[in-house]
Amino acid sequence: MIKAILIFNNHGKPRMIRFYQYFPEDMQQQIIRETFHLVSKRDDNVCNFLEGGSLIGGSDYKLIYRHYATLYFVFCVDSSESELGILDLIQVFVETLDKCFENVCELDLIFHMDKVHYILQEVVMGGMVLETNMNEIVGQVELQNRMEKSEGGLSAAPARAVSAVKNMNLPEMPRDINIKVPSLSPF
Amino acid sequence: MALKIVKGSIDRMFDKNLQDLVRGIRNHKEDEAKYISTCIDEIKQELKQDNIAVKANAVCKLTYLQMLGYDVSWAAFNIVEVMSSSKFTYKRIGYLAASQCFHESTDVIMLTTNQIRKDLSSPNQYDTGVALTGLSCFVTPDLARDLANDIMTLMSHTKPYIRKKAVLIMYKVFLKYPESLRPAFPRLKEKLEDPDPGVQSAAVNVICELARRNPKNYLSLAPLFFKLMTSSTNNWVLIKIIKLFGALTPLEPRLGKKLIEPLTNLIHSTSAMSLLYECVNTVIAVLISLSSGMPNHSASIQLCVQKLRILIEDSDQNLKYLGLLAMSKILKTHPKSVQSHKDLILQCLDDKDESIRLRALDLLYGMVSKKNLMEIVKKLMLHVDKAEGTTYRDELLTKIIDICSQSNYQYITNFEWYISILVELTRLEGTRHGHLIASQMLDVAIRVKAIRVFAVAQMATLLDNAHLMTGNVQRKGICEVLYAAAWICGEFSEHLENPMQTLEAMLRPKVATLPGHIQAVYVQNAAKLFATVLKSQEGNTDRTAAQETSQLMIDRLPLFVQSANLEVQERASCILQLVKYIQKLQQKDVEVSEEVTALFAGELNPVAPKAQKKVPVPDGLDLDAWINEPPSESESEEEQPRAIFAKEETKHSRPRHTEVDEKELAKRREVRKQEQANNPFYIKASPSSQKVYQEAHGVEHIPVVQIDLSVPLKVPGLPMSDQYVKLEEARRQKDRADKKKKDKKKRKEKRSGRGKRHDSGPESEEDITPAHMVDIVTEEMPENALPSDDDDKDPNDPHKALDIDLDKPLADSEKLPVRSHRAAEAPKSPAEDGDAESTTPQEPKKKSVKEKKEKKKDKERDRKNKEEKKKKKHKHEDKGEDLLGGQEDEPVVQSEEASEVAAPPTSTSAEVSDLDFWLSNAPVPSKAQVVSEQETATVEAEAAPVPEAASGTAPDSEPDEPKDPEMEETKSSKHKKKKQKKEKEEKEKKKKKKHHHHHHHSDGGEDKSVQNGTVEEEEEPLPPMSNYCLLAENSYIKMIIEDADQVYDIQGNLQDGSQVVVSVIFENKCDSFLKSMEFNVLDSLNSKLQRPEGSGPHDGLTVPFQLPPGVSNEARFVFTVQSIVMSQKLKGTVTFIVKNEDSSTHEKLDFKLHFTCSSYLITTPCYSDAFAKLLESGDLKCSSIKLEGVSMPFHHLLARICFHHHFSVVERIDSCASMYSRSIQGHHVCLLVKVSGETVSIDAKCDEPTLLGNVLDEIKQTFSQC
């Protein structure tokens, strides 16, 4: 079982969090902080498994993470999951994000947290792996997006124009670096 | 109106959407909290509007704020509103928000039941999908109960997308509503063979998750999983299954044996590291379960270790980590094979990656021996010095202690060294494990008597330098060590060189800064020291010294009397008064030391930590009974403080006792010792291994080591453990030299002796003699201690409720609650709805409670638990009555699904015995190398692929027209013997199981003599019956048809849908490779071989594997049968290519398949009342036969009919029995079997006379053969 999936950036700012077991909000934030603390001090060339998140789970749980450019993708899983399998899954997830957002970067995740959730929902459900085939995932996500579009979306065209107006005075937005998805060979 | 709408949409345009919110937060970095609070105010305004789009937008923003840590539960109702929008866009937002912030105690959840049900049955698959996803995150017991049936229906949805989600969510439903497991399980099992790989994978996922917690209930699925494992190509599925097998093998060693071969094949063939790793892991689990040590498994161990070494040596840190992880599992059972890789593991200790170092540390535990312990610990001590992070250092510390103390200090040869190590560890800054070090010091000092002198000296030094530990706040953890030091110095003060100095050290004013519990020990042990000092001083002529000591105590103790800690204060004032009194006596020149020492006379024995728990409750003592009648409730307030007091008292009872009436205690102790000496069951302190060894050698040979104690004593607190390492080496060298000398002498004495054996090469473990005469005292246990060791189970584990026997047939009461109204037709208010649905099955729960209780019976210690359960049961009964009351108004409408669910368990129950059959099955199918399309097709077509044991022909019956009679004879005689033996075993087991099965039924209620048991009572063992026969063979290949015909019906597949699955085992008998096997049968009008779509009616089926020499494998073929009233014979051929090194030839083998009428019957249990009704109905045609000269016992006869013709016994009275069976097309067949002497008369009734006639003929034939 997967107990939690956290995405945060190099400074520990959460970009998407998904707990499959209930924790109150302050506890969630504490878990994020602790996890960030554990993960961020590790070099990039050490192993991707971590034990000893004391807040989440017990000895049966492990943190499995990957670091892409500015983002950490952390899965907290128990011993019924295959470690290498989950690493693959993270890669599948990120590749799917890359496909759905067309060269995904941190900004995409910042502004479209909801979409990231919807994509994740097609990969993991209730803490269990739902689908690992990227084409299948992308297909389902696109079909749902098409449905949303046919309904006019949440904020239809005029709203978009307005947001462009609202944007005018804002300081230049930094176009963050893309998450370069390395083509890792699956384990 | 129109204007209002326009205005609304213009308003909307200026609402912030999620992107605006994010942008805003990014632009207000300085006053983020303030900005967000204004945003929340805006959101609150938006939520008040009627426009659902505005609300959805607001909820979407809330989801984002929730991520930032803001509690948004106040908007729960609005979230429910958005969830119930008809637009997918909004619905999705609503469910997302709900899944992020709803939990079990969110009260609006109960409002969602109907909405979710509506979404689940929505025609739009994504509405359903979104609802399922959301539900998976916030399902509650109520939701689970109310929706279980709807979700179960979705498991057979036409869209695989829904199916896989429904399957996955079932796991959550089971967790919240365990009663749903049994009714839903058959369908879940079905999904293991779903044509869609995603659904299949989901089902595997769920069952693996279930089985991981309660593996024994899922053993019967092993054959099915085995088949999946050998056929699946999806690595995800394979990994899950292989992991599952890892959990199952400890329960069933035979399974392990079967697994080894395919797993080893996978290890050799797979390129996926993840799969390889899991295979290795499971092979390890298998080998652990087969720890009996079969010789041929050393190869598997070698393979695993070798593969793991490759992983560890890999440059990828992940693989390295996992390799070490798996290695530590092997270590437990096969330490030898791991020890040979010591170099590699020690190398990993220097890795830059902490995770890897930690794993390597785990392995070190098993690497130590007497020989290398010091060396390894020295290395670790170096790491301790270098380590930066406290976590890693703490881990090192615990590991050092673990390694040294493992198996009762087995590897420690020199305890002085160990004490020095412990003392060195106290120098660590900021460790949390002071307590651990302290307990080790205490343990060693108490249990190793020989070390006390040394330990006391070391502890005295520690006390002297206590300021090193107390100075820094950061070092708080370590001051625990002083607790041990003070106690050891006090208790064993007779060994102190300079007790006066220690006494002074313990009474320093600085001590008052220590934690209370340590001060308390200081005070108490200062008194002990005082006694010792007095004793030594009174011996002198100079009395002033003794008086000065008393004065010192009187001067210093008042500091402690003022302590805020109650314990310290109490002890100090008590001792202070005592000393004052002593001083008075001293001034009168009275000798007091005798009396004072008597206060602390006697020795404390080490008591095992579990000892208290293990004291058995004497007969007739009921700890739950009231001693006095409980006081009226008004007094409850008064009671509380008393309870606290009592608790405190027990905590400190030990020191008190020693203080108060030591003499009385000593007396009691004497009595107890006497008692223990006479009690044969008392576990006495056994002499340690070292001691035995020593004795064997004789006392003269104990090497006496000169240890320069002055060094560690004079350098404050810093003994050098390294010295011991050097000394130890020198000692060993000397030892060896001595030995050599002795050997030489011996050789001289005995010139004919074979001197070569005493080689001076690397010393073996036995050569290392411990440095000191060591007596490790075993911990005391109470008399009659209960041996059980299972007190570590967590009673609150949610998975405990899922420990449910899945093989028991479903009772009517267990069906899932079904709604009486469709949600779409009559939407109701939730409250009303709740009433309508309250069809909670209460019986199963009661039953399970009962079962649990039975299991628990022997664990009487868990009294509290039991009481709780009792309460629960009561509660439940109450609830049950309520529910029943509610039910009467609206009778439950049973859905199709529910009745469908009730049917399958018959096959499930059969599978229990099948497992034995499957496991004892001789030929192990090797992994199918080529998984062809056809194979998958066959797999899909089968509902339950496990061969039913109860079918087939007897081994002594003629095999179906073997092609080559000579060959057959030579071959089968050998084959049969083996088989028969196995079957006998298997039969016996099966009998037991059936017996069991029967009991379940009688538990069910009616107390009728015999019901639905096939065979019972312990009469003489049954003759072996086989369910295979030889189909055909030649010099190349042998075909054994396993359980002649195996029958299923697949509902809704064909109209009168009948399929017969034939399992054929192909065995390669020659030395060549057999490939391109094709199986073909000439179809008759009635029976047809199912071929993949697109192939002609005369095409053969490719057998999905090749056979290397000597290997056998099993293939299954599906036939469709139109009419089942007649038996059938089909002609067929197998063609194959025999491939040698230089040539290949085409060969073929003909055979005849015989489908008997009996093979169309399915063993179906039937209750006697249903049976009577059936007979009364008058629809059945009658027929009868008489068999003469049957000399077998009646129960054998019944067993034979049951076994070969698939009947089940309905009722048996003396020499008369009624039996029942059902054909795959639903014909009822009833038999009444009577025996008088050697004549058996069978009266039979069936709604199809031809079928009946044929079945009776077949029965006749069966008995004419024996």
Coordinates of N, CA, C and O in Angstrom, one line a residue, chain B residues 190 900 903 943 1049-1054 1057:
Chain B
E190 N -12.8 -14.4 -9.4 CA -13.1 -14.4 -10.8 C -12.3 -13.4 -11.6 O -11.8 -13.7 -12.7
E900 N -26.5 -15.0 -7.0 CA -25.4 -15.6 -7.8 C -24.2 -15.9 -6.9 O -23.6 -16.9 -7.0
A903 N -24.0 -19.2 -4.9 CA -23.7 -20.5 -5.6 C -22.2 -20.9 -5.5 O -22.0 -22.0 -5.1
A943 N -13.5 -20.7 -15.4 CA -14.0 -19.9 -14.3 C -13.1 -20.2 -13.1 O -12.8 -19.3 -12.3
D1049 N -19.6 -24.9 -15.6 CA -20.5 -24.2 -16.5 C -20.2 -22.8 -16.3 O -19.8 -22.3 -15.3
I1050 N -20.2 -22.1 -17.4 CA -19.9 -20.7 -17.3 C -21.2 -19.9 -17.6 O -21.8 -20.0 -18.6
Q1051 N -21.6 -19.2 -16.6 CA -22.9 -18.6 -16.7 C -22.9 -17.5 -17.8 O -22.0 -16.7 -17.8
G1052 N -24.0 -17.5 -18.6 CA -24.2 -16.5 -19.5 C -23.2 -16.5 -20.7 O -23.2 -15.6 -21.5
N1053 N -22.4 -17.5 -20.8 CA -21.5 -17.6 -21.9 C -22.1 -18.2 -23.1 O -22.1 -17.7 -24.2
L1054 N -22.7 -19.3 -22.8 CA -23.5 -20.0 -23.9 C -24.9 -20.2 -23.3 O -25.0 -20.2 -22.1
G1057 N -25.1 -23.3 -21.7 CA -23.7 -23.2 -21.6 C -23.0 -24.3 -20.8 O -23.0 -24.3 -19.6

